[in-house]
mmCIF file of C-alpha atoms in Angstrom:
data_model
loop_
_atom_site.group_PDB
_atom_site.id
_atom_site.type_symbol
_atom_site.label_atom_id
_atom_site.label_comp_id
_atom_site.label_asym_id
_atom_site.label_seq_id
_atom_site.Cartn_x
_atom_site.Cartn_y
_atom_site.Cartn_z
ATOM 1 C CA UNK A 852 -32.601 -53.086 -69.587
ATOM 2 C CA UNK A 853 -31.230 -56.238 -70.617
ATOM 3 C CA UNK A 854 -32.339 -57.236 -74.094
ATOM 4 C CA UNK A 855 -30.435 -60.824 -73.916
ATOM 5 C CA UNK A 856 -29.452 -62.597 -70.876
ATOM 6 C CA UNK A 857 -27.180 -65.935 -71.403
ATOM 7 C CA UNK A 858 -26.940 -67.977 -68.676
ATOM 8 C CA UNK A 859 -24.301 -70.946 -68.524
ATOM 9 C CA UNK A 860 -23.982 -71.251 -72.026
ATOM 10 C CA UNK A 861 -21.978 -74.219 -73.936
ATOM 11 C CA UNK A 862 -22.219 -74.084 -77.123
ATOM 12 C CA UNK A 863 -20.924 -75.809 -80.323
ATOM 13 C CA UNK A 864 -21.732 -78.344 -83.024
ATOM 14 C CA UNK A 865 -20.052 -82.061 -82.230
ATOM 15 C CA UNK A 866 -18.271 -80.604 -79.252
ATOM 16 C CA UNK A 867 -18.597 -77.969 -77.030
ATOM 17 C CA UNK A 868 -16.528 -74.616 -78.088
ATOM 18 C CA UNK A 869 -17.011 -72.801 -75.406
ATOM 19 C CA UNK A 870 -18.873 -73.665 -71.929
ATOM 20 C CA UNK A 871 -20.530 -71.927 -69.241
ATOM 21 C CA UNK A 872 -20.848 -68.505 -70.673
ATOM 22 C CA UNK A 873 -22.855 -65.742 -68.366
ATOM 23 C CA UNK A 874 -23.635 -62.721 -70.233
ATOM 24 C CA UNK A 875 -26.086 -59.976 -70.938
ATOM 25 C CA UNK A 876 -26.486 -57.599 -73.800
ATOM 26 C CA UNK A 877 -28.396 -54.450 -72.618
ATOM 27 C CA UNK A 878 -29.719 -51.424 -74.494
ATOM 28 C CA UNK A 879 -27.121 -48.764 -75.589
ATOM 29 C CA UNK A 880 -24.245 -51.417 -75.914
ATOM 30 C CA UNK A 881 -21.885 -51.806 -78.281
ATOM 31 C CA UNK A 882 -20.353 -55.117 -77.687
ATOM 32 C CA UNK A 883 -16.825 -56.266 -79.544
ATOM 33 C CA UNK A 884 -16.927 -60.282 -79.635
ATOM 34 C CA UNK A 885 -12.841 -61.096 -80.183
ATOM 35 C CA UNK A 886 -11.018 -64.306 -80.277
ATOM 36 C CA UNK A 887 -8.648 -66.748 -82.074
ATOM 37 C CA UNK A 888 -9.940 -68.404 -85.131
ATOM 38 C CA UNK A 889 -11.754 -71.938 -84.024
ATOM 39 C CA UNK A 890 -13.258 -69.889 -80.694
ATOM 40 C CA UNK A 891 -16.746 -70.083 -81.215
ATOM 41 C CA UNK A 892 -17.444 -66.506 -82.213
ATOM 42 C CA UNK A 893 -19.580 -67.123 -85.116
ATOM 43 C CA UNK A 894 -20.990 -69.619 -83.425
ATOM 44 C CA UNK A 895 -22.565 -67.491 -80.332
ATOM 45 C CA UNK A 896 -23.951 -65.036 -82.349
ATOM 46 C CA UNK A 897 -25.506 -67.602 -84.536
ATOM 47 C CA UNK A 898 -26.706 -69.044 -80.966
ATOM 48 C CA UNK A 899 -27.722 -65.426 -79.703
ATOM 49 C CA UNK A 900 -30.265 -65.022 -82.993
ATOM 50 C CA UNK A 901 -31.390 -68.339 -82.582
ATOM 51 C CA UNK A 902 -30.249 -70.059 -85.670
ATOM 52 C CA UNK A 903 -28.296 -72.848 -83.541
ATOM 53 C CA UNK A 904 -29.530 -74.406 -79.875
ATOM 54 C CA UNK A 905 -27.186 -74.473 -77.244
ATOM 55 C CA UNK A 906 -26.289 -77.693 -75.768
ATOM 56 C CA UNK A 907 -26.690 -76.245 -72.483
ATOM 57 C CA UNK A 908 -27.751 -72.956 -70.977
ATOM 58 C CA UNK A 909 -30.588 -70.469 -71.532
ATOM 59 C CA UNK A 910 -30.572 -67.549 -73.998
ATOM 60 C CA UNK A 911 -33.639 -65.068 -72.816
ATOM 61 C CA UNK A 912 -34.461 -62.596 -75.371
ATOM 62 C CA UNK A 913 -36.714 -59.239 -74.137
ATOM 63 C CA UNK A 914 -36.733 -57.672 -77.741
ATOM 64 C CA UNK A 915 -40.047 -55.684 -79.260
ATOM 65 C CA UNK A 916 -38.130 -55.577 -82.492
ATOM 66 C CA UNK A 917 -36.430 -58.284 -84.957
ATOM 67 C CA UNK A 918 -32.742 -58.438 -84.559
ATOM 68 C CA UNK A 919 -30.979 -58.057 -88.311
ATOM 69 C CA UNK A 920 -27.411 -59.464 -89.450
ATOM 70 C CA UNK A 921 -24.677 -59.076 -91.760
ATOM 71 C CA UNK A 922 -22.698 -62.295 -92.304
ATOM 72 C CA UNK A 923 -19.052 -61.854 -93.269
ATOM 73 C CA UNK A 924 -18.789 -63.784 -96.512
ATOM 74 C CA UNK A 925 -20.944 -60.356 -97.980
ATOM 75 C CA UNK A 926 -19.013 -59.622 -100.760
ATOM 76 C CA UNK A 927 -18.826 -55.976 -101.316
ATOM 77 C CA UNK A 928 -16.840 -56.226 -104.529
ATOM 78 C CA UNK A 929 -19.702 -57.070 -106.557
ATOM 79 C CA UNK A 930 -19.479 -54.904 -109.790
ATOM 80 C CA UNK A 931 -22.912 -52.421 -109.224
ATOM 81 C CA UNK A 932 -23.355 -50.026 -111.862
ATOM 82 C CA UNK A 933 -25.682 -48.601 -109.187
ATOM 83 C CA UNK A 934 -25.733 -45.591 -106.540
ATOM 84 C CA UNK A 935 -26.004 -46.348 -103.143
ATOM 85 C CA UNK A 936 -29.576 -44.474 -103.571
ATOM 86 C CA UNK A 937 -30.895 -47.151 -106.254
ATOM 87 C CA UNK A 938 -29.309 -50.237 -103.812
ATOM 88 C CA UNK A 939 -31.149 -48.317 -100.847
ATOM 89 C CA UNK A 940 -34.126 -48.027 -102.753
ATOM 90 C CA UNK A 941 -34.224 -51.774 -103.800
ATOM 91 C CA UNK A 942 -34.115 -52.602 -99.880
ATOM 92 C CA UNK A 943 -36.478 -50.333 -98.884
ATOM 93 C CA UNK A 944 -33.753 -48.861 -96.481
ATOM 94 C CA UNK A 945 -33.502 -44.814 -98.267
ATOM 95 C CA UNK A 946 -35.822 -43.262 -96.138
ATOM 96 C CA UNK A 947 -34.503 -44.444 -92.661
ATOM 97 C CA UNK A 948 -30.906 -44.414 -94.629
ATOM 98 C CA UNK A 949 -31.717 -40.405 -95.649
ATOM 99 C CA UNK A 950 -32.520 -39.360 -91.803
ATOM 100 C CA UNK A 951 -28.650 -40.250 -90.592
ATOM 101 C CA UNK A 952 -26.288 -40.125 -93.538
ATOM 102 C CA UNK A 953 -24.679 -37.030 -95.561
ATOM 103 C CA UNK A 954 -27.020 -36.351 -98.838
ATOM 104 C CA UNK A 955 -23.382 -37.048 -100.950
ATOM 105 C CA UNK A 956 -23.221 -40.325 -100.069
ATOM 106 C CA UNK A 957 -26.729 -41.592 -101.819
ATOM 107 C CA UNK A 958 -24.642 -40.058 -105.096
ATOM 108 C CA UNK A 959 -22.001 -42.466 -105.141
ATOM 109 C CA UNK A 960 -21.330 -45.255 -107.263
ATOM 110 C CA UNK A 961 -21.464 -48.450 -106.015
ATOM 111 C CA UNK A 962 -18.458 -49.428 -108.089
ATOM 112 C CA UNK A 963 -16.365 -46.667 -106.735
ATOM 113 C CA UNK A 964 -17.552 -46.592 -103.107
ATOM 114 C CA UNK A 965 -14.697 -46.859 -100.585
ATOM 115 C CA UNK A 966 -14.869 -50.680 -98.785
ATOM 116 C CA UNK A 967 -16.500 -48.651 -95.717
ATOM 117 C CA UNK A 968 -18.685 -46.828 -97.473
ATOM 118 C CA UNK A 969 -20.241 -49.721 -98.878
ATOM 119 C CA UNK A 970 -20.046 -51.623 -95.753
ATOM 120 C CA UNK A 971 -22.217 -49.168 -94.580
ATOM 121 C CA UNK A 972 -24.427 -49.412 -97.439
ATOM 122 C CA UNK A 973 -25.038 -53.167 -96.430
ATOM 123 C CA UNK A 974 -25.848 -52.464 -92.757
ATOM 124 C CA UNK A 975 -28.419 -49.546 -93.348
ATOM 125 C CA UNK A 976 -29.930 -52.386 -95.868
ATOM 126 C CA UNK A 977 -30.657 -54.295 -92.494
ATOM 127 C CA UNK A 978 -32.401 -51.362 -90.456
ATOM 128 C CA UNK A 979 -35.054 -50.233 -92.828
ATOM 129 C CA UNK A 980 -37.886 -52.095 -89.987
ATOM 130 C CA UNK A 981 -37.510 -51.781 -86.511
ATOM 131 C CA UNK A 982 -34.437 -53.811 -85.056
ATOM 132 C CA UNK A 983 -33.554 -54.019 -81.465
ATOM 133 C CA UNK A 984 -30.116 -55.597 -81.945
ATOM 134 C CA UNK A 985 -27.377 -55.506 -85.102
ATOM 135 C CA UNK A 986 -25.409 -58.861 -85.510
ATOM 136 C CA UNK A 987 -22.145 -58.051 -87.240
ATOM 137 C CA UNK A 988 -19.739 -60.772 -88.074
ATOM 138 C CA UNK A 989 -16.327 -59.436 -89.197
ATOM 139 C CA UNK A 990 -17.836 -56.323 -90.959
ATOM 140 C CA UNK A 991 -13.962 -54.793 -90.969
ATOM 141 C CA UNK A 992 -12.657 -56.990 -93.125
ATOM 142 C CA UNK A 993 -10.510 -55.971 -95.935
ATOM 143 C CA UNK A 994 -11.033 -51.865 -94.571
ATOM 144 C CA UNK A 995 -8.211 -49.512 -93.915
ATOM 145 C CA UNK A 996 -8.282 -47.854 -90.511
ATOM 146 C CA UNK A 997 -9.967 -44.537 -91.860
ATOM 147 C CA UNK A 998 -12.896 -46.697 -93.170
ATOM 148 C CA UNK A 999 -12.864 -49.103 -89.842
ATOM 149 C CA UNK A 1000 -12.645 -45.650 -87.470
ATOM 150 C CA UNK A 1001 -15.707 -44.109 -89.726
ATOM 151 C CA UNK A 1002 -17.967 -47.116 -88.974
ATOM 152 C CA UNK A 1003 -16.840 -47.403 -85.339
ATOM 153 C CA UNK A 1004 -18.486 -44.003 -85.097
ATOM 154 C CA UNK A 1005 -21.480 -44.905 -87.571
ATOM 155 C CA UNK A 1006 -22.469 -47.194 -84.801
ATOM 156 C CA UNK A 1007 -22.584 -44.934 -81.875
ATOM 157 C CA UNK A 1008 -24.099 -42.675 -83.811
ATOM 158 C CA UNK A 1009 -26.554 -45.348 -84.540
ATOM 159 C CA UNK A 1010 -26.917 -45.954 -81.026
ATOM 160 C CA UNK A 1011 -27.039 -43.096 -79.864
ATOM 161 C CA UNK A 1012 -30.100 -41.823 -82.293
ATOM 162 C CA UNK A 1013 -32.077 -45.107 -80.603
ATOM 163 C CA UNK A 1014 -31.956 -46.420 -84.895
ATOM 164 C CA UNK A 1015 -31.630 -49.803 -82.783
ATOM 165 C CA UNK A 1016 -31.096 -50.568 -79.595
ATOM 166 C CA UNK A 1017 -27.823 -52.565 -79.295
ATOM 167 C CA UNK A 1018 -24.900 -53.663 -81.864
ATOM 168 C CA UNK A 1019 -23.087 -57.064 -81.674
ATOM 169 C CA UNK A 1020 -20.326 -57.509 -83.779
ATOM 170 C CA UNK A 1021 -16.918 -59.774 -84.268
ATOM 171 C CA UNK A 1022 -13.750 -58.665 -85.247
ATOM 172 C CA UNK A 1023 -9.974 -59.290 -84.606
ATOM 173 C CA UNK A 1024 -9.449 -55.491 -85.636
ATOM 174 C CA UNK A 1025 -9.214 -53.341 -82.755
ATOM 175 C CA UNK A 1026 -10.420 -49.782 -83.868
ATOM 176 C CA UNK A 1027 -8.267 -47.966 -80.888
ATOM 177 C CA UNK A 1028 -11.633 -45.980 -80.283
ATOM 178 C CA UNK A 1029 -13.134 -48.753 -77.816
ATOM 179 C CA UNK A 1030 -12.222 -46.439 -74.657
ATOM 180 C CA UNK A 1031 -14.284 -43.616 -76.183
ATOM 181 C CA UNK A 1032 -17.428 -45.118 -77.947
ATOM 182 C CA UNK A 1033 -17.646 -47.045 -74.816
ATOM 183 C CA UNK A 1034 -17.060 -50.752 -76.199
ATOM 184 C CA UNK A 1035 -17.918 -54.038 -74.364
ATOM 185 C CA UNK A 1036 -15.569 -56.712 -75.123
ATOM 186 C CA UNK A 1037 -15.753 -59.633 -74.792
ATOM 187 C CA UNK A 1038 -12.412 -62.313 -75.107
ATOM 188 C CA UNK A 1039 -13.227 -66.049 -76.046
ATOM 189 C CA UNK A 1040 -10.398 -68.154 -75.442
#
């Protein structure tokens, strides 16, 4: 089932920054958005949530949920004399966050969290209600491959618990796991 369906899509602010994009995001897909800098990428999933109109095109959304996401200028380096528990808590997120992660991790200091671990942290913040589709924009940055390879498999895992429905997210990191969590990608030039 298709949860978004573009059709034709140009998109952009002044100009155009991409044009006549076709694409659909269905349920169970985990969908890599990659390009050069200046591409657009931000941009389309801005357009995909709704925040921006496109100048031309249709974006049909068939969601029962809200969609939830995680801008890249979150700044995980924030000094937290908190556990991951008490920052779950504050969200309303430790329930849902208790029924998929290891009880150790709720223990951990916020300050001495691994960047992956707290990255995490920040995306179970966003699925404490019911959310059909995860918008992630860059959420590898500054993370070694060990914490990049540990999400990659977070959000199958995700996924494949139905804890939402679909994941969207950019990066110019390539995991090397696409083949086996069975990653869309798509390449705007």
């Amino acid at each position: 089932m298709s949860l978004i369906q573009v059709n034709n899509l140009s998109i952009g602010y002044d100009t155009a920054l991409m044009k006549g994009l076709t694409l659909s995001i269905d349920v169970n897909d985990l969908l890599l958005i990659r390009g050069r800098n200046g591409t657009g990428k931000t941009t389309l999933l801005k357009t995909l949530i709704g925040e921006i109109i496109p100048f031309e095109g249709q974006v049909i959304r068939n969601l029962n949920g809200d969609t939830a996401y995680l801008p890249q200028s979150c700044d995980s380096d924030i000094p937290l004399s908190l556990t991951m528990k008490e920052i779950l808590k504050a969200f309303n997120a430790y329930e849902f966050a208790n029924k998929i992660v290891k009880p150790d991790f709720f223990s951990k200091q916020w300050l001495s969290a691994s960047g992956g671990e707290k990255q995490k942290a920040l995306i179970l913040t966003q699925l404490y209600k019911k959310v059909d589709i995860l918008f992630l924009d860059e959420p590898f940055n500054h993370l070694d491959s060990e914490s990049i390879n540990e999400l990659m498999y977070f959000f199958r895992k995700l996924l494949d618990q139905e804890h939402v429905k679909s994941i969207v997210y950019i990066s110019h990191v390539l995991s090397g796991l696409e083949d086996e969590l069975s990653v869309k990608t798509l390449e705007l030039k």
